[in-house]
Coordinates of C-alpha atoms and ligand atoms in Angstrom, one line a residue:
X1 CA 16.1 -4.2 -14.3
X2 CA 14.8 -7.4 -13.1
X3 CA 12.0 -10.1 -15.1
X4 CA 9.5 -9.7 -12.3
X5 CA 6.3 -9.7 -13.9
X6 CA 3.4 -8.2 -11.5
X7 CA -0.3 -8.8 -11.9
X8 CA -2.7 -7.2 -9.7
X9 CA -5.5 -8.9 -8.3
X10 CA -7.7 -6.2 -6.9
X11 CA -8.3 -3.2 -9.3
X12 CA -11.6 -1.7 -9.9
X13 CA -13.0 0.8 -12.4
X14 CA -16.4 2.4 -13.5
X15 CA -18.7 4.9 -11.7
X16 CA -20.3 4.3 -8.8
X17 CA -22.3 6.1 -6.1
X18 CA -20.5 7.7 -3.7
X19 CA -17.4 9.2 -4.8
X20 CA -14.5 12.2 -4.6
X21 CA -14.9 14.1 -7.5
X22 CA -10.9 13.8 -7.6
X23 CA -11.5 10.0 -7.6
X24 CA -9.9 8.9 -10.7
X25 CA -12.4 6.0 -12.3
X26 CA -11.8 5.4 -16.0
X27 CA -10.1 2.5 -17.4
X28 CA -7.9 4.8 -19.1
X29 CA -6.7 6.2 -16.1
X30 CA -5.9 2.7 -15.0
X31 CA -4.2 1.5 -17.6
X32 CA -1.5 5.0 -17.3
X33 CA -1.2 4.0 -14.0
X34 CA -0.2 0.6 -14.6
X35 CA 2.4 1.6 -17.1
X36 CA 3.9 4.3 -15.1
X37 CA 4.5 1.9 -12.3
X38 CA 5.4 -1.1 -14.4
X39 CA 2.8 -3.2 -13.1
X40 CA 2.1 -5.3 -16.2
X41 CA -1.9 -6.7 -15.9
X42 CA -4.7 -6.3 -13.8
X43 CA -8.0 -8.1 -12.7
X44 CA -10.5 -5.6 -12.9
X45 CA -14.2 -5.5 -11.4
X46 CA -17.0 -3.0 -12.4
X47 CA -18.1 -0.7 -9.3
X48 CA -21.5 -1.7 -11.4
X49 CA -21.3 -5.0 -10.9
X50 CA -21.6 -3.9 -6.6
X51 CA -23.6 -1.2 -6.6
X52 CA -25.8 -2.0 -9.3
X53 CA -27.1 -5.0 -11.6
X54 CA -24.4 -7.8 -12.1
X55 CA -25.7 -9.3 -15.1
X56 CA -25.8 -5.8 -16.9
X57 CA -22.2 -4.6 -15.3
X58 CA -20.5 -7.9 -16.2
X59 CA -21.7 -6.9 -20.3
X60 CA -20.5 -3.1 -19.8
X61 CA -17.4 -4.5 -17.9
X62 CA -17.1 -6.8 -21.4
X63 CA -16.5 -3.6 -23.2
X64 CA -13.8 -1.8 -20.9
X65 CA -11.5 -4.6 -21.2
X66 CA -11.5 -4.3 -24.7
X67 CA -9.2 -1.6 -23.9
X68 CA -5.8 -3.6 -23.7
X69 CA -5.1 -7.0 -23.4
X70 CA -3.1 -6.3 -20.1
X71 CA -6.8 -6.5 -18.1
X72 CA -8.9 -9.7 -16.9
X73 CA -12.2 -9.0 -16.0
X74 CA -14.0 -10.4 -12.8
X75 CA -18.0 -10.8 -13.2
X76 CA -19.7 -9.6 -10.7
X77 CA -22.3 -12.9 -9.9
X78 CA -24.8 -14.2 -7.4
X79 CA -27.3 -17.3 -6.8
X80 CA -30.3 -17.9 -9.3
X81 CA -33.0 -18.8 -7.3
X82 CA -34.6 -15.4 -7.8
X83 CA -33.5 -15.2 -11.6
X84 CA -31.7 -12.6 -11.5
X85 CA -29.0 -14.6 -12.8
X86 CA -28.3 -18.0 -15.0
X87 CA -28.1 -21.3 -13.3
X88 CA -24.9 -22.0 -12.4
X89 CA -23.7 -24.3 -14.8
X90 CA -25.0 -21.7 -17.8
X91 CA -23.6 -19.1 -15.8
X92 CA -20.2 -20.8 -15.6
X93 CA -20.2 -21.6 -19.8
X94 CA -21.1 -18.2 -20.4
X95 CA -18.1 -16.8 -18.1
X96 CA -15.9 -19.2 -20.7
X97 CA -17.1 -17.8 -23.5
X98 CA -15.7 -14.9 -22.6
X99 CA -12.5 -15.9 -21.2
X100 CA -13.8 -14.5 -17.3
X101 CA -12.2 -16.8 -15.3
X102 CA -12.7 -15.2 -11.8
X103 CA -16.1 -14.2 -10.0
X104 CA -17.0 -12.1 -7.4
X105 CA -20.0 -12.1 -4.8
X106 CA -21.7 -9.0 -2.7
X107 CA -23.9 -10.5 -0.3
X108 CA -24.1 -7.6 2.1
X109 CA -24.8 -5.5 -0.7
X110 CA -26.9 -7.4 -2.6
X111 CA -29.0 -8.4 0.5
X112 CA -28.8 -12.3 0.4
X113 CA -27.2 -15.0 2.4
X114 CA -23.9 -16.4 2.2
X115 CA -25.3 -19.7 3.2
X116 CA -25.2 -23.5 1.9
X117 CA -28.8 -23.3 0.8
X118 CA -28.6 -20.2 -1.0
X119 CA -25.2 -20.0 -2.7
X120 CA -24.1 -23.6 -2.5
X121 CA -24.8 -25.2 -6.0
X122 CA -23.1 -21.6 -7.3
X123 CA -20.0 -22.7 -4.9
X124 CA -20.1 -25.9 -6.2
X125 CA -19.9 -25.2 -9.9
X126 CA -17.0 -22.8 -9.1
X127 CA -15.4 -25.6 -7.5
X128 CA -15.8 -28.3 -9.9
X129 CA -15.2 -25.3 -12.8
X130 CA -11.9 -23.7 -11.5
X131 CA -13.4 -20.3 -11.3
X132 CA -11.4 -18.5 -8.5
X133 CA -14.2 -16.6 -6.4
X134 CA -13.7 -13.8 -4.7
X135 CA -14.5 -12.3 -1.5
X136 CA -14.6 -8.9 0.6
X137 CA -14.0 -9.3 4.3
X138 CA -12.1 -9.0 7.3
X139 CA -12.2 -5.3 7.6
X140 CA -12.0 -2.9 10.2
X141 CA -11.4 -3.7 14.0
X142 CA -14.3 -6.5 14.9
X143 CA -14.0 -8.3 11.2
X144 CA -16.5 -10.3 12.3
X145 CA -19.2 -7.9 13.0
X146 CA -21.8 -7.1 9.6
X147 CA -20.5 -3.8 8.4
X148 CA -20.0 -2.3 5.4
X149 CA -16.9 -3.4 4.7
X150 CA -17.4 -7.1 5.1
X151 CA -19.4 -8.7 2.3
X152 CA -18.4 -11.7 4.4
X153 CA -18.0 -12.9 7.6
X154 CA -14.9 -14.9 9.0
X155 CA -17.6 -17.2 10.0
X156 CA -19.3 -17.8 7.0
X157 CA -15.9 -17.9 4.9
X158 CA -15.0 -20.7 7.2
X159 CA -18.6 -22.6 6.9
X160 CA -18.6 -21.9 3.2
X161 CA -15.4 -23.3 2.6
X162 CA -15.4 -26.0 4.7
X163 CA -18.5 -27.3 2.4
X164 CA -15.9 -26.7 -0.5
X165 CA -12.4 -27.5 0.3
X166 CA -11.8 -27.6 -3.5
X167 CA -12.9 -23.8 -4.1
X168 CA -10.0 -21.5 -4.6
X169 CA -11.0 -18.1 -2.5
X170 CA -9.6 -14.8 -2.9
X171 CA -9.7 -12.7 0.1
X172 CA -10.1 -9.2 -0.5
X173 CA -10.1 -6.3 1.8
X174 CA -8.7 -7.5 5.1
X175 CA -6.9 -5.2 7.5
X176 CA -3.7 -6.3 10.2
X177 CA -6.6 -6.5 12.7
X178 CA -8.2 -9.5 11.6
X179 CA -4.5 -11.9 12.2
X180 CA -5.8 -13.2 14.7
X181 CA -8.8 -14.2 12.8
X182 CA -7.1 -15.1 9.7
X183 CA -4.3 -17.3 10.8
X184 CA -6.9 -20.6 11.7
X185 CA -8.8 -20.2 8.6
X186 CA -5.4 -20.1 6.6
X187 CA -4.4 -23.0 8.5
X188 CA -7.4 -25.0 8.3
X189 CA -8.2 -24.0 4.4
X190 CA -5.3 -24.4 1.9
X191 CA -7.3 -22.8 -1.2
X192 CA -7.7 -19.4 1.0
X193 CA -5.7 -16.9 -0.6
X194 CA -5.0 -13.1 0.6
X195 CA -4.4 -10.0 -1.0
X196 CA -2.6 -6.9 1.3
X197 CA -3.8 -3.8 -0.2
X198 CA -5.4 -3.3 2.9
X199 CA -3.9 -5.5 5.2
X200 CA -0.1 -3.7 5.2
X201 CA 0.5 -5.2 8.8
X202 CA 4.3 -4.6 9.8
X203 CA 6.0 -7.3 7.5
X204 CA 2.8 -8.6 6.4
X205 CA 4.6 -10.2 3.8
X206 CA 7.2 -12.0 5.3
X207 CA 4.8 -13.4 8.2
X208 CA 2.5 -14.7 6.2
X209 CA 5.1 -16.5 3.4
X210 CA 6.6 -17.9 7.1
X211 CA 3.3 -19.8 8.3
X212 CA 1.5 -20.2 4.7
X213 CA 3.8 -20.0 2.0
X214 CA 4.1 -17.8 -0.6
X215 CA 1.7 -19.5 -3.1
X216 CA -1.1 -18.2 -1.5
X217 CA -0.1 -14.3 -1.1
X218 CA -1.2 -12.0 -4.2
X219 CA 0.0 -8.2 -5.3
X220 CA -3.6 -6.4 -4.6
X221 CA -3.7 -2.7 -5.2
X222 CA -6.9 -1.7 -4.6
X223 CA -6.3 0.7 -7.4
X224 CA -7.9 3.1 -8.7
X225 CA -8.9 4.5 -4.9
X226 CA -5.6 3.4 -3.8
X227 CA -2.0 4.1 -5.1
X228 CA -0.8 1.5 -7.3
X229 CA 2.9 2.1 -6.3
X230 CA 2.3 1.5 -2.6
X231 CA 1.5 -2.3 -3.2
X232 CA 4.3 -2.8 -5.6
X233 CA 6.9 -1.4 -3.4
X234 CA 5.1 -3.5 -0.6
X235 CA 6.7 -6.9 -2.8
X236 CA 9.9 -4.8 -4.4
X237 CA 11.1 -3.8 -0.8
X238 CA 10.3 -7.0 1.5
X239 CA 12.5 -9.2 2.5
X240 CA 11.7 -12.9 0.5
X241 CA 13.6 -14.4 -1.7
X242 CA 13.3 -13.6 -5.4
X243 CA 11.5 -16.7 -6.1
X244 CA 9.1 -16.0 -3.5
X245 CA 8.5 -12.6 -4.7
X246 CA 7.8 -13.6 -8.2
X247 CA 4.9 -15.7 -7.3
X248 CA 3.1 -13.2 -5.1
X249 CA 3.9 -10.4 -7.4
X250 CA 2.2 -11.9 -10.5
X251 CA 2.6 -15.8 -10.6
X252 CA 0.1 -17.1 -8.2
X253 CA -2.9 -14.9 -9.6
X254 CA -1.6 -16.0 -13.4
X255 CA -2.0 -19.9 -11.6
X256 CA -5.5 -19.5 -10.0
X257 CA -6.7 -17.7 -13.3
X258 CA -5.2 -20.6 -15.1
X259 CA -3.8 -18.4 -17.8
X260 CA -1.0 -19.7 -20.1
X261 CA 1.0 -16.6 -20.4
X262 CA 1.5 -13.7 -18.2
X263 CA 0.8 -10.1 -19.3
X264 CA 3.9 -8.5 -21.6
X265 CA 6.3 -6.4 -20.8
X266 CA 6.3 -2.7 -21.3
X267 CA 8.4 -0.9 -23.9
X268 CA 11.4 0.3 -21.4
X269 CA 11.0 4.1 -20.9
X270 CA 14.0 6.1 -19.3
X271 CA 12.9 6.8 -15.6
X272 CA 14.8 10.5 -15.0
X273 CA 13.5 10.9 -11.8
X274 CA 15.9 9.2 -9.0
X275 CA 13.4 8.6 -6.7
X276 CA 11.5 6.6 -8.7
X277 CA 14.0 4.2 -10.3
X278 CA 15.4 3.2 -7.3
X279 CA 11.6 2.5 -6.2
X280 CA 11.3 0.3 -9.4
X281 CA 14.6 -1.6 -8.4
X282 CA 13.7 -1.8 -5.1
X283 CA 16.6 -0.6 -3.6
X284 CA 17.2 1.7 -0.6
X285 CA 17.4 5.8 -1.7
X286 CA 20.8 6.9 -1.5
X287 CA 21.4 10.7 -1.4
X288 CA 18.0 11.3 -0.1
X289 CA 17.0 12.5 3.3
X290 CA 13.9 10.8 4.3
X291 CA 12.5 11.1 7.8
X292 CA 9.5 9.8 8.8
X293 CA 7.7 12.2 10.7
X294 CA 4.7 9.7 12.3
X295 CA 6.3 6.2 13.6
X296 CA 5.7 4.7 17.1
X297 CA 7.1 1.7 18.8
X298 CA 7.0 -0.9 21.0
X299 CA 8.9 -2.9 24.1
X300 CA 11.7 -5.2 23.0
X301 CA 10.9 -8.1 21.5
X302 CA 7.3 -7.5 21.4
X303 CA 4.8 -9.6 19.1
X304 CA 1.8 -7.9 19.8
X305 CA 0.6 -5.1 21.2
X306 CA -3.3 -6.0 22.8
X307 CA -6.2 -5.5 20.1
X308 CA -3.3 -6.9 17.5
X309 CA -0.4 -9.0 16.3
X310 CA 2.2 -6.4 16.0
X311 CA 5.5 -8.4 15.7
X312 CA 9.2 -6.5 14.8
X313 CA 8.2 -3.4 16.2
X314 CA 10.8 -3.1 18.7
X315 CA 13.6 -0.5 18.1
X316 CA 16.2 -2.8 16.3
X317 CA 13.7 -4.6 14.2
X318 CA 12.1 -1.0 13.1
X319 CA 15.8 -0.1 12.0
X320 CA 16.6 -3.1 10.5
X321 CA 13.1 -2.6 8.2
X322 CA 14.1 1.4 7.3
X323 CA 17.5 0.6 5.9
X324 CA 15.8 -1.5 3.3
X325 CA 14.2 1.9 1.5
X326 CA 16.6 3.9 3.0
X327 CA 15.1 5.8 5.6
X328 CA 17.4 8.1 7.5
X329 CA 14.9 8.6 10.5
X330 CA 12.3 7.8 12.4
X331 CA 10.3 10.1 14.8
X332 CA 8.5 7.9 17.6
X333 CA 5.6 7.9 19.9
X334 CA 5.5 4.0 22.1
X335 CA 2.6 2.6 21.3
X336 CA 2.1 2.0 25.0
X337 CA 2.3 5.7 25.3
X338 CA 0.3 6.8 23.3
X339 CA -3.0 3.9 24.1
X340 CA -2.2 2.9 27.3
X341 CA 0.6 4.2 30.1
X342 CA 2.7 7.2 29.1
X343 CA 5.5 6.9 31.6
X344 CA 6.5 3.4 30.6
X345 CA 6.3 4.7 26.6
X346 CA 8.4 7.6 27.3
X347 CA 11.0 5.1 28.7
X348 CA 10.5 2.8 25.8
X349 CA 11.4 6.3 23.4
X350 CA 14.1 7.3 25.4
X351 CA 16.0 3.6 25.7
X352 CA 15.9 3.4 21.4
X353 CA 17.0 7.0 21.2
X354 CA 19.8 6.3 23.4
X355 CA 20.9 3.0 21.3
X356 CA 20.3 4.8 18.0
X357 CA 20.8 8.4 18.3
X358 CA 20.5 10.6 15.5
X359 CA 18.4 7.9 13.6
X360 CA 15.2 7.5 16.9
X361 CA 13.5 11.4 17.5
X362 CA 11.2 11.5 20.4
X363 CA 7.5 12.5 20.2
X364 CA 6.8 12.0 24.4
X365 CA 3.4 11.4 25.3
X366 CA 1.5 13.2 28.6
X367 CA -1.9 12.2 29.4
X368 CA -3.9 15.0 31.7
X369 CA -5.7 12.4 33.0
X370 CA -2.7 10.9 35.2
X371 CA -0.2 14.0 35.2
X372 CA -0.2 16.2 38.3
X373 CA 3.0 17.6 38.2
X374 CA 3.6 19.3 34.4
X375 CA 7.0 20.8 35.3
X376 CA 8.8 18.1 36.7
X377 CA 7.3 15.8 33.7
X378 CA 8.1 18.0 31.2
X379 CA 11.8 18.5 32.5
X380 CA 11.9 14.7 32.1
X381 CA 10.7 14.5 28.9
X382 CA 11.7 17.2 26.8
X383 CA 14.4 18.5 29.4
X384 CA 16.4 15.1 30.0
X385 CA 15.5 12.5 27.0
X386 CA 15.6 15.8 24.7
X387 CA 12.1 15.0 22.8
X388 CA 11.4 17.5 20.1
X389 CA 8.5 16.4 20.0
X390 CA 5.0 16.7 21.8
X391 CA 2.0 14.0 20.8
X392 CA -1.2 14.2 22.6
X393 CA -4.1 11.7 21.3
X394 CA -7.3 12.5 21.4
X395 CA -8.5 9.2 20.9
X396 CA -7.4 7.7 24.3
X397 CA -7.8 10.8 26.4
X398 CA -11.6 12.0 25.2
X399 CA -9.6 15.8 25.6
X400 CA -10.2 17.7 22.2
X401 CA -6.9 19.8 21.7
X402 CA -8.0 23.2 22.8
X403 CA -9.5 21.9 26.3
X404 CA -7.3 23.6 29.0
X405 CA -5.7 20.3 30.5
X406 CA -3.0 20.4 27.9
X407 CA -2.1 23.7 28.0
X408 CA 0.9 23.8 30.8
X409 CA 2.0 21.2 27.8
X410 CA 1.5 23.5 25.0
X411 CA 2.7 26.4 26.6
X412 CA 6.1 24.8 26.9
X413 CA 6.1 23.6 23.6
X414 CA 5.2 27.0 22.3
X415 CA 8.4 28.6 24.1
X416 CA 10.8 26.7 23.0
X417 CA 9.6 26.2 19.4
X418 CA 8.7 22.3 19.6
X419 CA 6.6 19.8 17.3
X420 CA 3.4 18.4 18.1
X421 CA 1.6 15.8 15.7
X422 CA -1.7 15.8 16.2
X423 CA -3.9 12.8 15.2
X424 CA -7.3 14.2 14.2
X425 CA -10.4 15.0 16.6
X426 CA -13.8 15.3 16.3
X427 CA -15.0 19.0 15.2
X428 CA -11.2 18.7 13.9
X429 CA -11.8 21.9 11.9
X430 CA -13.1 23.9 15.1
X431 CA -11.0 22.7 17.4
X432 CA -7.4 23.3 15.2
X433 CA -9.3 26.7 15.0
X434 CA -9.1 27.6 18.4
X435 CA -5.8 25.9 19.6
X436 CA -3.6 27.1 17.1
X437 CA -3.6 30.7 17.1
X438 CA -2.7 30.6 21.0
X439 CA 0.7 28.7 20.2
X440 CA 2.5 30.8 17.4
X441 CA 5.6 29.2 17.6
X442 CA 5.1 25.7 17.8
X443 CA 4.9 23.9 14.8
X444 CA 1.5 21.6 14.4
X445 CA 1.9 18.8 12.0
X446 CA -1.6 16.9 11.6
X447 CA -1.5 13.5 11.1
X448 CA -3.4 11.1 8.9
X449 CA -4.6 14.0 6.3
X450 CA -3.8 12.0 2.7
X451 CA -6.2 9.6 4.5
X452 CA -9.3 10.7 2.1
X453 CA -9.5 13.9 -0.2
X454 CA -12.2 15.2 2.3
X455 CA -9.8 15.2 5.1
X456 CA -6.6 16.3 3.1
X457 CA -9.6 19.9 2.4
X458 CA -10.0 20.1 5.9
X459 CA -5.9 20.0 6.5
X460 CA -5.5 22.4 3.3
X461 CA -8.4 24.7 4.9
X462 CA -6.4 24.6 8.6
X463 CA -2.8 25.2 6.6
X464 CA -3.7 28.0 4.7
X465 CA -5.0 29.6 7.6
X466 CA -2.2 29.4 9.5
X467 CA 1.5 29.0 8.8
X468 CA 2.8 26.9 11.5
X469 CA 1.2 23.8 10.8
X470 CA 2.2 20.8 7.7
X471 CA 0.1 17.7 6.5
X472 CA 1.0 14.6 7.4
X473 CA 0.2 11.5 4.7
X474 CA -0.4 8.2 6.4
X475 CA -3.0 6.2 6.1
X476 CA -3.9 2.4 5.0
X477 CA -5.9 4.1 2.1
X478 CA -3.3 6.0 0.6
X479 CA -5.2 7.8 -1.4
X480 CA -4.1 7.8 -4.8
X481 CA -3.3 11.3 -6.1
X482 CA -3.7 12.9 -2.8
X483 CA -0.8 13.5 -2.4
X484 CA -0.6 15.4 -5.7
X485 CA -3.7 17.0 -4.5
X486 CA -2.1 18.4 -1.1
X487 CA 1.0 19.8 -2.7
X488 CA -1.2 21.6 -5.4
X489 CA -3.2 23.5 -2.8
X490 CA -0.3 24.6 -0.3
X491 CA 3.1 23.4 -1.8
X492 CA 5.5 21.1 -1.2
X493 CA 7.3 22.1 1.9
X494 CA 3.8 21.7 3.9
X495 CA 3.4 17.8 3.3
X496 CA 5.0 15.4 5.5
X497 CA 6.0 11.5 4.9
X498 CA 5.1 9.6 7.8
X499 CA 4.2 5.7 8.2
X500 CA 2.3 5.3 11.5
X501 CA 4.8 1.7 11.3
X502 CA 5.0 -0.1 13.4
X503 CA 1.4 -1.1 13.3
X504 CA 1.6 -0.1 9.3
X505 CA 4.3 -1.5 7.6
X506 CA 6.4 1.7 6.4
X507 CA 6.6 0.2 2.8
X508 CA 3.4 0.3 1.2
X509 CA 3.6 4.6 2.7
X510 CA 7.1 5.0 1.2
X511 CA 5.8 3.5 -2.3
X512 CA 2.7 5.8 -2.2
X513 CA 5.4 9.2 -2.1
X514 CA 7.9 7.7 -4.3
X515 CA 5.4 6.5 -7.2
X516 CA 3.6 9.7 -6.9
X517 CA 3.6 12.4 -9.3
X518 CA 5.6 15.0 -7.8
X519 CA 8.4 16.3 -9.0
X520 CA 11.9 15.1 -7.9
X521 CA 12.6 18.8 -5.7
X522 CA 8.9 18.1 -4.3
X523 CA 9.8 14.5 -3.4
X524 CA 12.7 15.3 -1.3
X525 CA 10.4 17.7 0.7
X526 CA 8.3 15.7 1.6
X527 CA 10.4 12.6 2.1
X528 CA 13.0 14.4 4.7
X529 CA 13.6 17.9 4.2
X530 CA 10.5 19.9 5.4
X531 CA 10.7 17.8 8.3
X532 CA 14.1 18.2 9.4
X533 CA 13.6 21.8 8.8
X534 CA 10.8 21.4 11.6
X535 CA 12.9 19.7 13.8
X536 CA 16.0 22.2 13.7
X537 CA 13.6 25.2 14.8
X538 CA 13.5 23.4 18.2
X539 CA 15.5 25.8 21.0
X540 CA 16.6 23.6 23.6
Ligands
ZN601 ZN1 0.0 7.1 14.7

């Protein structure tokens, strides 16, 4: 077993507002998690300390880490001008006394600007203090449009640091949408630093380390909403060198915290399950199926793919990354296909299929709005590039699933026993309702349901309803214990692995199954077996 020592930035615990009740919050809860994944300490903010006063969360947040010497805390801080908080220089002392050594700011929440006037002697003391402050933006599609998610804009990072070259910033939140955004104000600010528990962009890792170095890339988990073993096994299975992974796995945040030891190690605890030791050793599975059931692709040698950077997501670079975990195959939709032009991603299917048979399965993508001839399309498609597989999106064609122009589709699909994975529509509930009892025989797998525990109900509500039709995982948020969750309700054999990779990189998906809690028999179920079992019903 190897020294790696891993220290996540980006943990939070406490009680908070909205919330699953299966939401796991406590610091106890944390701490197992930690342990059972081997990651060794954590930096941990109070949900308090956003959604309520900072000055009283940072003193309950005090207590919690208490707990175990494994945890850092983060205060939750803002400007003093309204004094709410101490000056900065007091505020800075008093963080000392402590031993907090990291702050982070809500400006969205806590309704104030993130502007020189307002926050700048705060930014300066940080900077002349060594505190590493951190941040929450560059979320969702636009990253710099005010939403929720973005405590910060782009914009304002870039003005804010700019006026303090020397402050070392911690990025937290951003998704693969916001490259574009991200790579000048990594260029142009050296003390930027970014965490990928949300941004799991296809080799995210790699890229990065490649234009910025590996000193400023940090192991962020996003625990305890996410699953701690999906960003783990996003360092364990990439591709940089050990060196390189030692520094983003624990190293760097133990630099910027300016700690002079790392967190211990763990008493070593026999791992039983298979599974899961190779997942700790980060090496590829061996004697395990595992299909993933929700993949896509694009042209050869493409680097992006319109709204994003999308770079090794052609058919030889998408094999190359699924021998690293040991995935045995990959069921495809083109990316093209599926948002923009169906006939050229039904090609783009076919041609890797035909280069990598048995490990490329076909999903072929129709859209109503262009097809006028169903026979002669579907003879192409399933008929002549033998696609199992049937996947109509809602998002692109406005159609919900049970409106009559997919029918002559479904109808085919139905007869000869085929697949069809179905990304989630609006009145999903209603409209699964009425389209699946007309199709008996074709198997439904919905896509996308471990993405919150309200959508895994709705997929647990639609499967035990009907027995043609399996969940599907993937999401960015893999939800920690969700999948638990799923398999609880309706069993093993009705969850699917799936990645959505290319535009996800498949690791951080494959960590979230393999570090779950299932049992070894359950594992292999979902990782290959339920799913090849689905595609061996087809009748050519
Ligand atoms: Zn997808």
């Amino acid at each position: 077993m190897n020294e790696r020592v891993y220290f996540d930035c980006s943990a939070m615990i406490g009680k908070r507002g909205p919330k699953d009740e299966e939401t796991r919050f406590a610091t106890e809860d944390l701490l197992e998690e930690m342990e059972w994944c081997g990651i060794h300490g954590a930096l941990v903010a109070h949900w308090l300390g956003k959604e309520y006063d900072p000055a009283y969360s940072n003193r309950k947040l005090l207590k919690e880490l208490r707990k175990s010497p494994r945890l850092h805390g983060v205060w939750s801080v803002m400007p003093h001008h309204t004094d709410e908080m101490l000056p900065p220089r007091d505020l800075v002392q008093e963080m000392r006394d402590h031993g907090i050594r990291a702050a982070k700011m809500y400006p969205r929440t806590h309704h104030y600007p993130f502007s020189e006037d307002f926050c700048g002697e705060l930014l300066s003391a940080f900077e002349e203090e060594n505190i590493l402050l951190i941040v929450e933006g560059g979320a969702m599609y636009h990253p710099d449009i005010f939403d929720a998610f973005n405590q910060v804009l782009l914009t304002e990072l870039d003005a804010a640091m700019s006026r303090h070259p020397r402050l070392h910033l911690l990025l937290q939140g951003s998704r693969w949408e916001a490259t574009r955004y991200l790579y000048p104000l990594m260029a142009k600010h050296r003390n930027l630093y970014l965490e990928f528990s949300n941004h799991q962009a296809n080799r995210a890792l790699e890229v990065y380390a490649g234009w910025f170095g590996a000193e400023r890339l940090l192991l962020g988990t996003g625990a305890l909403d996410k699953s701690m073993g999906a960003a783990k096994a996003f360092v364990d299975y990439c591709t940089l060198g050990e060196e390189q992974k030692e520094l983003v796995a624990g190293k760097n945040l133990a630099r910027l915290l300016h700690l002079d030891s790392m967190p211990g190690a763990y008493r070593p605890l026999p791992v039983r399950d298979p599974i899961l030791r190779a997942a700790k050793a980060g090496v590829p599975l061996r004697d395990v199926l595992v299909v993933d059931a929700h993949a896509h692709i694009s042209h050869d040698g493409a680097r992006g793919t319109g709204f994003m950077h999308q770079p090794f997501s052609d058919a030889s670079s998408m094999f190359e990354r699924a021998r690293t975990m040991g995935i045995s195959s990959v069921c495809i939709s083109a990316w093209v296909g599926v948002w923009a032009d169906y006939e050229d991603g039904n090609q783009i299917v076919h041609d890797a299929m035909k280069r990598y048979p048995r490990f490329y399965h076909g999903y072929a993508t129709l859209q109503p709005q262009y097809v006028k001839d169903w026979k002669r399309e579907i003879a192409k498609v399933h008929g002549r590039y033998r696609m199992g597989g049937l996947k109509p999106y809602f998002p692109r064609t406005g159609l919900p699933y049970s409106h009559a122009g997919w029918a002559p589709w479904f109808e085919y699909g139905n007869r000869h026993r085929c697949y069809t994975l179905i990304h989630p529509s609006d009145n999903f509930v209603a409209d699964m309702n009425a389209l699946i009892p007309r199709y008996p025989e074709m198997h439904f797998i919905l896509a996308h349901q471990g993405g919150s525990f309200g959508s895994a109900r709705d997929g647990i509500e639609i499967a035990t309803k009907f027995p043609n039709v399996s969940l599907e995982i993937t999401l960015t948020s893999v939800t920690y214990r969700v999948i638990e969750f799923m398999v609880e309700h309706i069993g093993a054999e009705r969850v699917l692995f799936g990645t959505d990779q290319p535009m996800r990189d498949p690791i951080p998906q494959f960590g979230w199954v393999a570090y779950s809690h299932c049992t070894l028999a359950q594992k292999r179920r979902i990782f290959g077996e339920n799913m090849r079992k689905i595609q061996r019903r087809v009748r050519w």
